[in-house]
Short mmCIF file of C-alpha atoms in Angstrom, two decimals:
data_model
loop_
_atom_site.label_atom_id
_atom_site.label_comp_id
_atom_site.label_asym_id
_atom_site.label_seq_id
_atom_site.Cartn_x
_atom_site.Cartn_y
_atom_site.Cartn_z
CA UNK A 1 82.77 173.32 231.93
CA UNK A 2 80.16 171.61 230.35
CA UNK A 3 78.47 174.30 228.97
CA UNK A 4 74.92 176.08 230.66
CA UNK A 5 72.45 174.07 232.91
CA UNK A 6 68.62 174.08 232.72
CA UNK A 7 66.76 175.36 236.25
CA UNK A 8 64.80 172.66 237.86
CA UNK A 9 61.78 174.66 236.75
CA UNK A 10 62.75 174.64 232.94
CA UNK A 11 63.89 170.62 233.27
CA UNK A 12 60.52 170.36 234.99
CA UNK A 13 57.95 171.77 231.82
CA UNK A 14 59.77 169.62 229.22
CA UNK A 15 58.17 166.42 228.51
CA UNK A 16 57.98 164.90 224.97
CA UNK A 17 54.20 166.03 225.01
CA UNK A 18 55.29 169.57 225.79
CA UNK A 19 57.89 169.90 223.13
CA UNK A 20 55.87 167.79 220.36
CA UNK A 21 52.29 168.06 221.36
CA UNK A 22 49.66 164.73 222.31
CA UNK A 23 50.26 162.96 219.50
CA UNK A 24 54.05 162.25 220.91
CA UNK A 25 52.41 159.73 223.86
CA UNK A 26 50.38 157.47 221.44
CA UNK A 27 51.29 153.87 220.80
CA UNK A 28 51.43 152.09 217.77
CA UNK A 29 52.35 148.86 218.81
CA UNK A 30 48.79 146.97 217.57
CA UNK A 31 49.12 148.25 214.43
CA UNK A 32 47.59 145.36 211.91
CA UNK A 33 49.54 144.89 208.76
CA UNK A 34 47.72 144.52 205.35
CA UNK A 35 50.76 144.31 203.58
CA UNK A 36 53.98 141.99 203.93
CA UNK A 37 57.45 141.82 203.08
CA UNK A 38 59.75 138.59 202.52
CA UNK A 39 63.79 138.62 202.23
CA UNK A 40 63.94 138.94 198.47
CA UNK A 41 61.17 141.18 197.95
CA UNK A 42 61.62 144.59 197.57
CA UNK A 43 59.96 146.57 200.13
CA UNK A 44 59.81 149.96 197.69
CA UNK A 45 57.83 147.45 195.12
CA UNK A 46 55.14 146.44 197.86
CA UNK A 47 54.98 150.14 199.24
CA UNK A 48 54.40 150.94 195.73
CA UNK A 49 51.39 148.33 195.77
CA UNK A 50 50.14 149.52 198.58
CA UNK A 51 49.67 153.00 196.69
CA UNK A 52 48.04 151.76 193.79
CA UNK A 53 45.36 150.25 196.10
CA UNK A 54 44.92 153.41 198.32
CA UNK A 55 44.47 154.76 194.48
CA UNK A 56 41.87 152.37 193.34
CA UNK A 57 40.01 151.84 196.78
CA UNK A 58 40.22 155.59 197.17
CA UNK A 59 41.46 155.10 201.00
CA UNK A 60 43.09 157.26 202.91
CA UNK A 61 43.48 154.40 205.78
CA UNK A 62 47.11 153.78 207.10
CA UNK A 63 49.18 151.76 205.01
CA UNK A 64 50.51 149.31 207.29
CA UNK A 65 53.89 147.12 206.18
CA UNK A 66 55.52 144.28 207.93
CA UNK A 67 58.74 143.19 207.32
CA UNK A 68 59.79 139.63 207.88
CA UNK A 69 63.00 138.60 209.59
CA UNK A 70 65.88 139.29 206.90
CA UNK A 71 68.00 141.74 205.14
CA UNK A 72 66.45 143.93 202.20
CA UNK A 73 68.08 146.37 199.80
CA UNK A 74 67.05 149.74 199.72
CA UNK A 75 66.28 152.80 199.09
CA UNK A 76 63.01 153.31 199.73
CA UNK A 77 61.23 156.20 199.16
CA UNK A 78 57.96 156.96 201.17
CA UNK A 79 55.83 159.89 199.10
CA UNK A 80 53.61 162.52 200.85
CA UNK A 81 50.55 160.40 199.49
CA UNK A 82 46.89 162.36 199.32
CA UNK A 83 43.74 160.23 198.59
CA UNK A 84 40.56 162.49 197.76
CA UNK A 85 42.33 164.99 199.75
CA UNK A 86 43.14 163.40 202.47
CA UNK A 87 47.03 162.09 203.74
CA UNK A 88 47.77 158.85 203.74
CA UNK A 89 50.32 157.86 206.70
CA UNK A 90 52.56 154.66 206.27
CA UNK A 91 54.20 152.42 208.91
CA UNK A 92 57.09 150.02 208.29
CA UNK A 93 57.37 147.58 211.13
CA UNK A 94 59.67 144.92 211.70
CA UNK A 95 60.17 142.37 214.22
CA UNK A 96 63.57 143.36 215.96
CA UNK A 97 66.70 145.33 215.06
CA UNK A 98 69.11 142.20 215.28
CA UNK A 99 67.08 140.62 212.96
CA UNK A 100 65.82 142.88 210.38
CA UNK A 101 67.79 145.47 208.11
CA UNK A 102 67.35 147.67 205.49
CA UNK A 103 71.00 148.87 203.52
CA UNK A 104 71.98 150.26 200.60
CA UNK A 105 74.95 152.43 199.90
CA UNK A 106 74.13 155.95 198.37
CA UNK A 107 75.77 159.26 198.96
CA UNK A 108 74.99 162.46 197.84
CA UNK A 109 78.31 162.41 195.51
CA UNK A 110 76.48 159.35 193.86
CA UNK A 111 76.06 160.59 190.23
CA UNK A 112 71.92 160.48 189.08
CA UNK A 113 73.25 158.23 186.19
CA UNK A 114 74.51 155.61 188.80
CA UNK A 115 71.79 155.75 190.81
CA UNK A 116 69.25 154.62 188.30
CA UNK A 117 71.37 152.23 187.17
CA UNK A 118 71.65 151.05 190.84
CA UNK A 119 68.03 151.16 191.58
CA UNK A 120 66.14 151.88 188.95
CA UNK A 121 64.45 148.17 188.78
CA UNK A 122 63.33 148.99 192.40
CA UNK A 123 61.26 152.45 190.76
CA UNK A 124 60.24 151.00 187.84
CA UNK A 125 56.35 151.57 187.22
CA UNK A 126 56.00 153.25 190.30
CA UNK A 127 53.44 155.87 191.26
CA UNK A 128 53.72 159.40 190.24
CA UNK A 129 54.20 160.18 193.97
CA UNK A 130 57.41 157.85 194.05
CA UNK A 131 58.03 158.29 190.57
CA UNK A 132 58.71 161.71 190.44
CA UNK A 133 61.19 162.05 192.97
CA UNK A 134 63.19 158.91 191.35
CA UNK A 135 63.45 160.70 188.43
CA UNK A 136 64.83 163.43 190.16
CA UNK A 137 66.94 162.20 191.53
CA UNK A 138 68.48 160.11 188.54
CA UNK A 139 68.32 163.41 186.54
CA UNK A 140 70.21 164.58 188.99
CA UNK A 141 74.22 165.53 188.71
CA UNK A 142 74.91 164.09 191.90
CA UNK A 143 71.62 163.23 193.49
CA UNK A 144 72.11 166.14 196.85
CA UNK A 145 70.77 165.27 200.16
CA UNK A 146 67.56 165.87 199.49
CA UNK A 147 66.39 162.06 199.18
CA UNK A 148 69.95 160.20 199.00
CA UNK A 149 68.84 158.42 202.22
CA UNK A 150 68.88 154.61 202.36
CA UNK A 151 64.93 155.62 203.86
CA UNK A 152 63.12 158.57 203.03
CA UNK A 153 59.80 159.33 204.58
CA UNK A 154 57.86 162.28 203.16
CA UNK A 155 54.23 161.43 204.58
CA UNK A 156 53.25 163.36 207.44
CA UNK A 157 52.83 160.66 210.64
CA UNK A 158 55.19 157.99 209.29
CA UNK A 159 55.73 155.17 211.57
CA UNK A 160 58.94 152.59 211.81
CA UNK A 161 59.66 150.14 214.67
CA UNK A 162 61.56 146.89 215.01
CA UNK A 163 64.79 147.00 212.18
CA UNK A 164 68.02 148.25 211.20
CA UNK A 165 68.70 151.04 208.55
CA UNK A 166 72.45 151.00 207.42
CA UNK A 167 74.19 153.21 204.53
CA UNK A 168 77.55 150.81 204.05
CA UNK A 169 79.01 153.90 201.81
CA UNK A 170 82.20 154.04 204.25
CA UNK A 171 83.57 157.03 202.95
CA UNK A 172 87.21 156.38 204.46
CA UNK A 173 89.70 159.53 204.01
CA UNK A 174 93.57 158.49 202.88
CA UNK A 175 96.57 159.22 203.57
CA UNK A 176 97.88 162.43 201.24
CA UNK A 177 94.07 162.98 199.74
CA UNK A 178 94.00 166.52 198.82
CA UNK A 179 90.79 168.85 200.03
CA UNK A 180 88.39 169.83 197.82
CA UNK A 181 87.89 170.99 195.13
CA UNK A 182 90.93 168.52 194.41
CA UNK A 183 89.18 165.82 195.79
CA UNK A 184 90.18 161.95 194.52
CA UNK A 185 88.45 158.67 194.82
CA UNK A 186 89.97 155.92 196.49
CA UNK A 187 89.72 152.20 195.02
CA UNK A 188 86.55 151.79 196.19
CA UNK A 189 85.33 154.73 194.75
CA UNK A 190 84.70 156.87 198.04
CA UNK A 191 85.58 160.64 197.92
CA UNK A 192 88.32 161.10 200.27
CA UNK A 193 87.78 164.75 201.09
CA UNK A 194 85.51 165.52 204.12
CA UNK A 195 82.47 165.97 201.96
CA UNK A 196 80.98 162.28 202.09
CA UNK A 197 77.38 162.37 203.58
CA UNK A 198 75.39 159.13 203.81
CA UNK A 199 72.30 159.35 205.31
CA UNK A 200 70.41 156.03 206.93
CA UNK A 201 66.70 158.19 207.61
CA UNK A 202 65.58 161.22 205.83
CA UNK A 203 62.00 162.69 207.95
CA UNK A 204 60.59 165.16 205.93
CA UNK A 205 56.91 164.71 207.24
CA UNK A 206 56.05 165.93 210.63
CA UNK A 207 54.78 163.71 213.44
CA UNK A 208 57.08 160.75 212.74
CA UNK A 209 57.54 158.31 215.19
CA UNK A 210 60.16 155.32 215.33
CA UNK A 211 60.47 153.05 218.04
CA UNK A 212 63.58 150.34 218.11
CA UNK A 213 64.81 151.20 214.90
CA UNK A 214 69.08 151.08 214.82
CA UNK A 215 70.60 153.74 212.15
CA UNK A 216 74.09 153.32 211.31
CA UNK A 217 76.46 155.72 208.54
CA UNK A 218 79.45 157.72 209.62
CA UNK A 219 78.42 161.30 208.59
CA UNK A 220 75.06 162.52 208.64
CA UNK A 221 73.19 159.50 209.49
CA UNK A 222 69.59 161.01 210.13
CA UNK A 223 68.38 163.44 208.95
CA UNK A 224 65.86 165.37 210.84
CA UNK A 225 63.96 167.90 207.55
CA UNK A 226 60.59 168.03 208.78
CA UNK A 227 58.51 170.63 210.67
CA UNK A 228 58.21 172.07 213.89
CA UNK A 229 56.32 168.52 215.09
CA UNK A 230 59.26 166.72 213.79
CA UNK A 231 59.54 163.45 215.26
CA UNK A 232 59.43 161.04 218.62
CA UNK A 233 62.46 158.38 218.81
CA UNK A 234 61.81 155.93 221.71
CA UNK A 235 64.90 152.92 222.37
CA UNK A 236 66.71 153.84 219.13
CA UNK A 237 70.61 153.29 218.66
CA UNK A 238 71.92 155.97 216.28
CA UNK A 239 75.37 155.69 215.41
CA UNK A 240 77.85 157.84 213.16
CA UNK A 241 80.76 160.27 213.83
CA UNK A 242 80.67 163.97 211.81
CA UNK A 243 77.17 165.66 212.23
CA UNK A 244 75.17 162.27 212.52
CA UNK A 245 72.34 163.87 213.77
CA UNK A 246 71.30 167.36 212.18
CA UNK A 247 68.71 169.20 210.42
CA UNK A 248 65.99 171.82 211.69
CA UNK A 249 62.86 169.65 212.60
CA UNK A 250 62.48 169.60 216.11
CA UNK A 251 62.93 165.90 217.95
CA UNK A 252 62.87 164.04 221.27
CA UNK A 253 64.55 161.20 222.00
CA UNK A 254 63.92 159.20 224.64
CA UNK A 255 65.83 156.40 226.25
CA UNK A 256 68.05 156.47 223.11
CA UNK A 257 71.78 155.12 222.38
CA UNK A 258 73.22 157.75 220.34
CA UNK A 259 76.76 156.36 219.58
CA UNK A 260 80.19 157.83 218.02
CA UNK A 261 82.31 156.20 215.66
CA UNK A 262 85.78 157.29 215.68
CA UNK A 263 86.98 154.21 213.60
CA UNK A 264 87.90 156.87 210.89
CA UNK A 265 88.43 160.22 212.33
CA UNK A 266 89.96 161.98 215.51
CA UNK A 267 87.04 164.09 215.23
CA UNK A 268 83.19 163.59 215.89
CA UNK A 269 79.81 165.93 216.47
CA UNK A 270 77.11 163.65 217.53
CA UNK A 271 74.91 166.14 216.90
CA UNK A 272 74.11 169.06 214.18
CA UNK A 273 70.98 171.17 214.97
CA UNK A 274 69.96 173.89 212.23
CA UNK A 275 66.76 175.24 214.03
CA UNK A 276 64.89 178.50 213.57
CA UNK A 277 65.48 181.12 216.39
CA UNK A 278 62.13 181.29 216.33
CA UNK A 279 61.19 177.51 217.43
CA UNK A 280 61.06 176.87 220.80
CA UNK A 281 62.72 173.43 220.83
CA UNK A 282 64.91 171.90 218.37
CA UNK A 283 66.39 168.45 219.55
CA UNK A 284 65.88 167.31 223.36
CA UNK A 285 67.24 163.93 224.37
CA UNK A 286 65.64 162.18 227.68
CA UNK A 287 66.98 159.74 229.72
CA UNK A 288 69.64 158.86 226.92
CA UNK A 289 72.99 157.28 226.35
CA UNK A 290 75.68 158.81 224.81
CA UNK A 291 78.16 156.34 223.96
CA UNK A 292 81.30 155.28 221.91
CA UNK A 293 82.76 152.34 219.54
CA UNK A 294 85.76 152.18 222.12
CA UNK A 295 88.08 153.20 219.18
CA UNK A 296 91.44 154.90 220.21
CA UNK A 297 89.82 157.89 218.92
CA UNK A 298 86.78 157.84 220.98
CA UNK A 299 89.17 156.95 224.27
CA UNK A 300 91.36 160.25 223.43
CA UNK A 301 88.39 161.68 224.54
CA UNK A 302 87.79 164.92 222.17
CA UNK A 303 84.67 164.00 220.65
CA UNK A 304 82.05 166.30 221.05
CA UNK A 305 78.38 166.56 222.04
CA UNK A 306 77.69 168.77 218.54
CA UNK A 307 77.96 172.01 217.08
CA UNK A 308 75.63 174.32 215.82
CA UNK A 309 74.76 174.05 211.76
CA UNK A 310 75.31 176.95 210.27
CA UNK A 311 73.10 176.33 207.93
CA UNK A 312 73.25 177.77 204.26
CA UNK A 313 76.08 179.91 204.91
CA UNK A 314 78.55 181.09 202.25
CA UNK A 315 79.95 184.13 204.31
CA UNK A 316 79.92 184.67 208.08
CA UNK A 317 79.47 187.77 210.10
CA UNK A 318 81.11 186.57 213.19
CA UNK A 319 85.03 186.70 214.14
CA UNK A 320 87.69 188.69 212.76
CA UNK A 321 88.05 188.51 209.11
CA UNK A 322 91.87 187.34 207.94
CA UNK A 323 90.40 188.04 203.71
CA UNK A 324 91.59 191.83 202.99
CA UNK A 325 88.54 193.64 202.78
CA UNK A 326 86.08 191.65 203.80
CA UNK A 327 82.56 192.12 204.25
CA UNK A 328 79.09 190.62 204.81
CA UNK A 329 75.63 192.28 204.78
CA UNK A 330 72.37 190.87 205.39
CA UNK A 331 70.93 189.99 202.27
CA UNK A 332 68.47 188.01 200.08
CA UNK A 333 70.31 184.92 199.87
CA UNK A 334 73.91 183.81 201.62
CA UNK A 335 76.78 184.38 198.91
CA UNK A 336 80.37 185.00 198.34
CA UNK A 337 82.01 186.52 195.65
CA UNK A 338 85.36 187.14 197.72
CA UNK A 339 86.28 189.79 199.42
CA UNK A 340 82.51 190.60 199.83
CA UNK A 341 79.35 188.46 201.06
CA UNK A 342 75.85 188.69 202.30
CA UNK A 343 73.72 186.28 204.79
CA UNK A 344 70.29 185.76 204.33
CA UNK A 345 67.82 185.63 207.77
CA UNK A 346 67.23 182.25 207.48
CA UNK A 347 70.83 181.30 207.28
CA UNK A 348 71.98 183.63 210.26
CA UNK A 349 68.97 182.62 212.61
CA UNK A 350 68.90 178.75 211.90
CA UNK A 351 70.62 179.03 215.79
CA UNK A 352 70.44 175.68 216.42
CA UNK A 353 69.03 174.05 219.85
CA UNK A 354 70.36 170.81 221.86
CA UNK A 355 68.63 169.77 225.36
CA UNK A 356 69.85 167.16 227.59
CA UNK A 357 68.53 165.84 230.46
CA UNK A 358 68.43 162.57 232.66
CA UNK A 359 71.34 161.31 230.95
CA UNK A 360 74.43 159.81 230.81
CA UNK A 361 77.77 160.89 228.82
CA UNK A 362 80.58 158.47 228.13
CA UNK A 363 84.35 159.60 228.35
CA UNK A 364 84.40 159.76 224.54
CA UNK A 365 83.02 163.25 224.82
CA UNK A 366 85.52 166.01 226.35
CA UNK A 367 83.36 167.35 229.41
CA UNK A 368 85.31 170.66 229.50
CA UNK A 369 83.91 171.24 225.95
CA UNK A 370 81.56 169.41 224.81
CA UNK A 371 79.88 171.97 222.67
CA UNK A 372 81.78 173.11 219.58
CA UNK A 373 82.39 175.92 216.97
CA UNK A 374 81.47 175.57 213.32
CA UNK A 375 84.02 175.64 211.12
CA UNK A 376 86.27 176.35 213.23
CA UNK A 377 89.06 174.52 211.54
CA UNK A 378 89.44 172.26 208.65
CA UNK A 379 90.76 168.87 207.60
CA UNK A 380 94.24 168.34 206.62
CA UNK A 381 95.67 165.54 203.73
CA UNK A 382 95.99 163.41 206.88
CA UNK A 383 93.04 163.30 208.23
CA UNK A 384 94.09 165.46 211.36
CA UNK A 385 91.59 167.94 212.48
CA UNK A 386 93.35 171.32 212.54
CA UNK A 387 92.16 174.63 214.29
CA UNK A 388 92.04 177.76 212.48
CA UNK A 389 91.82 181.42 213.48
CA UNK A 390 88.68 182.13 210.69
CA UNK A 391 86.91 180.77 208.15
CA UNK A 392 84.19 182.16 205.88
CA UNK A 393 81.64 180.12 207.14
CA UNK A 394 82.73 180.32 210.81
CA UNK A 395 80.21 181.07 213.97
CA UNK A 396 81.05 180.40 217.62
CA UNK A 397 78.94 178.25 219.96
CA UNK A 398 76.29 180.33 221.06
CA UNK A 399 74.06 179.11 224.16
CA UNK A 400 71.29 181.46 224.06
CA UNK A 401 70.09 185.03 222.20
CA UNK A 402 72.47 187.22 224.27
CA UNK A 403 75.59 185.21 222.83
CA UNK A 404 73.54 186.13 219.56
CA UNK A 405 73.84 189.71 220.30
CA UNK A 406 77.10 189.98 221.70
CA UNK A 407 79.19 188.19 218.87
CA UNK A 408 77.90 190.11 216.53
CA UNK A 409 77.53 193.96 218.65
CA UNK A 410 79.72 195.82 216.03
CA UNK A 411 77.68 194.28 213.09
CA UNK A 412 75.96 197.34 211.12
CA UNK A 413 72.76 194.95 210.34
CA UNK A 414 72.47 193.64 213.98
CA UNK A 415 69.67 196.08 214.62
CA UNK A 416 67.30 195.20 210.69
CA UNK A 417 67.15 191.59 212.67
CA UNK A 418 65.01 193.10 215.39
CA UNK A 419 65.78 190.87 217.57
CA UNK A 420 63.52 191.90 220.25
CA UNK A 421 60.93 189.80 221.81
CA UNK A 422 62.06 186.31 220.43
CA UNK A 423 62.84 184.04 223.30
CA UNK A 424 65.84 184.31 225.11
CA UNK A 425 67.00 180.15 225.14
CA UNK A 426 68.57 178.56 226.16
CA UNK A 427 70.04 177.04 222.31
CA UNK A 428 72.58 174.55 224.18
CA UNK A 429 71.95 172.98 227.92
CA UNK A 430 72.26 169.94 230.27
CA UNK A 431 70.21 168.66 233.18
CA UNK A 432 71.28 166.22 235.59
CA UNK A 433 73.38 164.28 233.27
CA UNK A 434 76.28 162.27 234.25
CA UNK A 435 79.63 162.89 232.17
CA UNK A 436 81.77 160.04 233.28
CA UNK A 437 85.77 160.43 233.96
CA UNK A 438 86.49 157.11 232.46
CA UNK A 439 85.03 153.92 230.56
CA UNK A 440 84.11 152.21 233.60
CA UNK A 441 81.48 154.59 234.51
CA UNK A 442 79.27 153.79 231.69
CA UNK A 443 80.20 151.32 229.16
CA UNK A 444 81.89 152.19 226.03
CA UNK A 445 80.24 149.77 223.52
CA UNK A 446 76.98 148.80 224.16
CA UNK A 447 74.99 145.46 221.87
CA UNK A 448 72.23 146.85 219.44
CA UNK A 449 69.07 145.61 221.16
CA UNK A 450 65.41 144.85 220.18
CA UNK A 451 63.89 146.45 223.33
CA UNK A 452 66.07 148.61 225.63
CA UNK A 453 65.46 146.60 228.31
CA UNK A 454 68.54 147.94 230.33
CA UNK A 455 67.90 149.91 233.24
CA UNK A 456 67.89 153.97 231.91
CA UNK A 457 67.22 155.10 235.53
CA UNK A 458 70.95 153.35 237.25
#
């Protein structure tokens, strides 16, 4: 099975203006740039300019950034800026994803020494707003996920079009690497546990919008943090394997290329959702294609569609405890302290939500399930995904509120959620979208493009 269907009168109300609001169907493709970037410039230095200005003019008017044709090291960090009061939105635009990128290679292992030793020429005599989260960061033990992105946009309304954001940290796992917290480093210096997150995009700010923009990482390539009007992808090619897509903002994606790396791992979740129960939509992808790097991974054909974050949790309430004496209450905050833990609301009703529609699935992604548990098994020293019967941080895929409900019916604190009245779902479901038998039915590696000019309706 592929998992629950939408009704033709669900698929029908959904529209990127009826998940986001008006502000999704706006163009920005006249917007004039005051500001411009050259290959050996560095694009955090003129964004940092561009600050000042706002500063001195006092203007709150878009700051507006082209990038010229080239390849530029990052990060960049893009502050929630306020002029007099007012928020200052920035746009990044560039000319054309084969022809513009943006890299760098942080992870959020990367110690806060290294990475102001890294990048700290980048930050220098920046503005508090940028400032402050640099130092951070570089105060930092290991700088988190918080801003380890190769990008991260704070400002409410940020705008990016027209280039390529890679995180080259390939965090490759060897042979005989022991889990954590024995992890080792390989020569390169990449963890080889399954703890290696490298963001590409961090949105924090709400009503982002990207248009033609390529992300590539293996694990947790974007990062959607922002609010309930999270952010409108149009044409974008995202690419990773573990969780490359997550967070709880909600999203729409439209005619998208969301594709899964399996150069390193038998194992991949293209997508991650964390979002409220309470949140009508978390991410809904329209008229997209899901496709694959043609690795012999990706043509074993177990990869997955995603799984559902489980957000914060330290001790799970679902399944059937193997730990003698286990428990977990609803508490304050998600702990363990073995054999006994608590879950906080926000960690047990971040239910995660996943729409498809219009689209088209390549054979990468097993159509019988495509949804998946979380933590419902662990990595061995080889690599190998293998299944287990529980884990403390385990929950089963749950599709809408009644799953909710039913997994956890023997639960003492079922009834303090109260439950009642929040909307049914559905969390996971498809509409009209093709899930193809094998790689002839839609292609398995498809060229990163400027304009998706191919024909999303075939």
């Amino acid at each position: 099975m592929t998992g629950p269907e939408l009704t033709q009168e669900q698929a029908e109300g959904i529209s990127p203006e009826s998940v986001l609001g008006a502000w999704a169907a706006a163009d920005f493709a006249n917007r004039q740039a005051r500001w411009r970037v050259s290959p050996g410039q560095s694009v955090q230095r003129v964004l940092n300019a561009a600050i000042r200005d706002a500063r001195t003019t006092d203007s709150a008017e878009r700051i507006v950034i082209a990038l010229d044709p080239g390849h530029y090291e990052g990060p960049v960090i893009v502050p929630d800026l306020h002029v007099g009061g007012r928020a200052v939105p920035v746009s990044i635009l560039g000319v054309g994803a084969r022809h513009t990128t943006l890299a760098a290679a942080t992870h959020i292992r990367m110690t806060g020494s290294e990475y102001r030793t890294r990048y700290g020429a980048s930050f220098a005599n920046s503005p508090p707003e940028v400032r402050a989260l640099f130092d951070a960061l570089a105060a930092s033990n290991t700088i988190g996920n918080t801003h380890c992105a190769v990008l991260t946009a704070c400002s409410a309304g940020f705008e990016a079009s027209g280039f390529a954001i890679e995180n080259r940290y390939n965090c490759d796992r060897t042979t005989g690497a022991p889990l954590e917290p024995g992890a080792i480093r390989n020569a390169a210096g990449q963890w080889s546990d399954e703890t290696h997150q490298a963001f590409a995009l961090t949105l924090h700010g709400a009503q982002s919008r990207l248009r033609n923009i390529a992300l590539k990482s293996f694990q947790d390539t974007l990062y959607l943090a922002g609010g309930a009007e999270g952010a409108h992808l149009t044409g974008c090619i995202i690419e990773g394997d573990v969780d490359f897509i997550f967070g709880p903002a909600t999203a729409v994606f439209e005619r998208c290329e969301i594709r899964s790396r399996g150069s390193r791992s038998a194992n991949s979740w293209a997508t991650a959702p964390s979002t409220p129960l309470d949140r009508p939509y978390g991410f809904v992808f329209i008229n997209c294609d899901f496709t694959h790097d043609d690795s012999p991974n990706a043509r074993a054909g177990r990869f997955r569609l995603g799984r559902q974050w489980f957000c914060g949790v330290r001790a799970t309430p679902y399944g059937a405890p193997t730990v003698p004496g286990y428990t977990c209450r609803l508490g304050d905050t998600s702990a363990y302290d073995p054999p006994h833990g608590t879950i906080s609301p926000e960690t047990l009703l971040a239910v995660g939500k996943c729409l498809i529609l219009h689209s088209r699935v390549g054979a990468h992604i097993d159509p019988q399930h495509p949804w998946d548990d979380w933590k419902g098994g662990q990595y061995a020293p080889d690599g190998i995904f293998r299944p287990v019967r529980w884990n403390a941080r385990y929950r089963p895929v749950q599709y809408d509120l009644s799953d909710v409900t039913r997994y956890l019916a023997g639960w003492p604190d079922l009834p303090t959620l109260n439950l009642t009245g929040q909307a049914p779902g559905p969390f996971l479901a498809i509409y009209e979208t093709a899930f193809a038998r094998n790689d002839t039915v839609l292609a398995a590696q498809l060229p990163v493009q400027d304009q998706h000019s191919r024909n999303h309706h075939a």
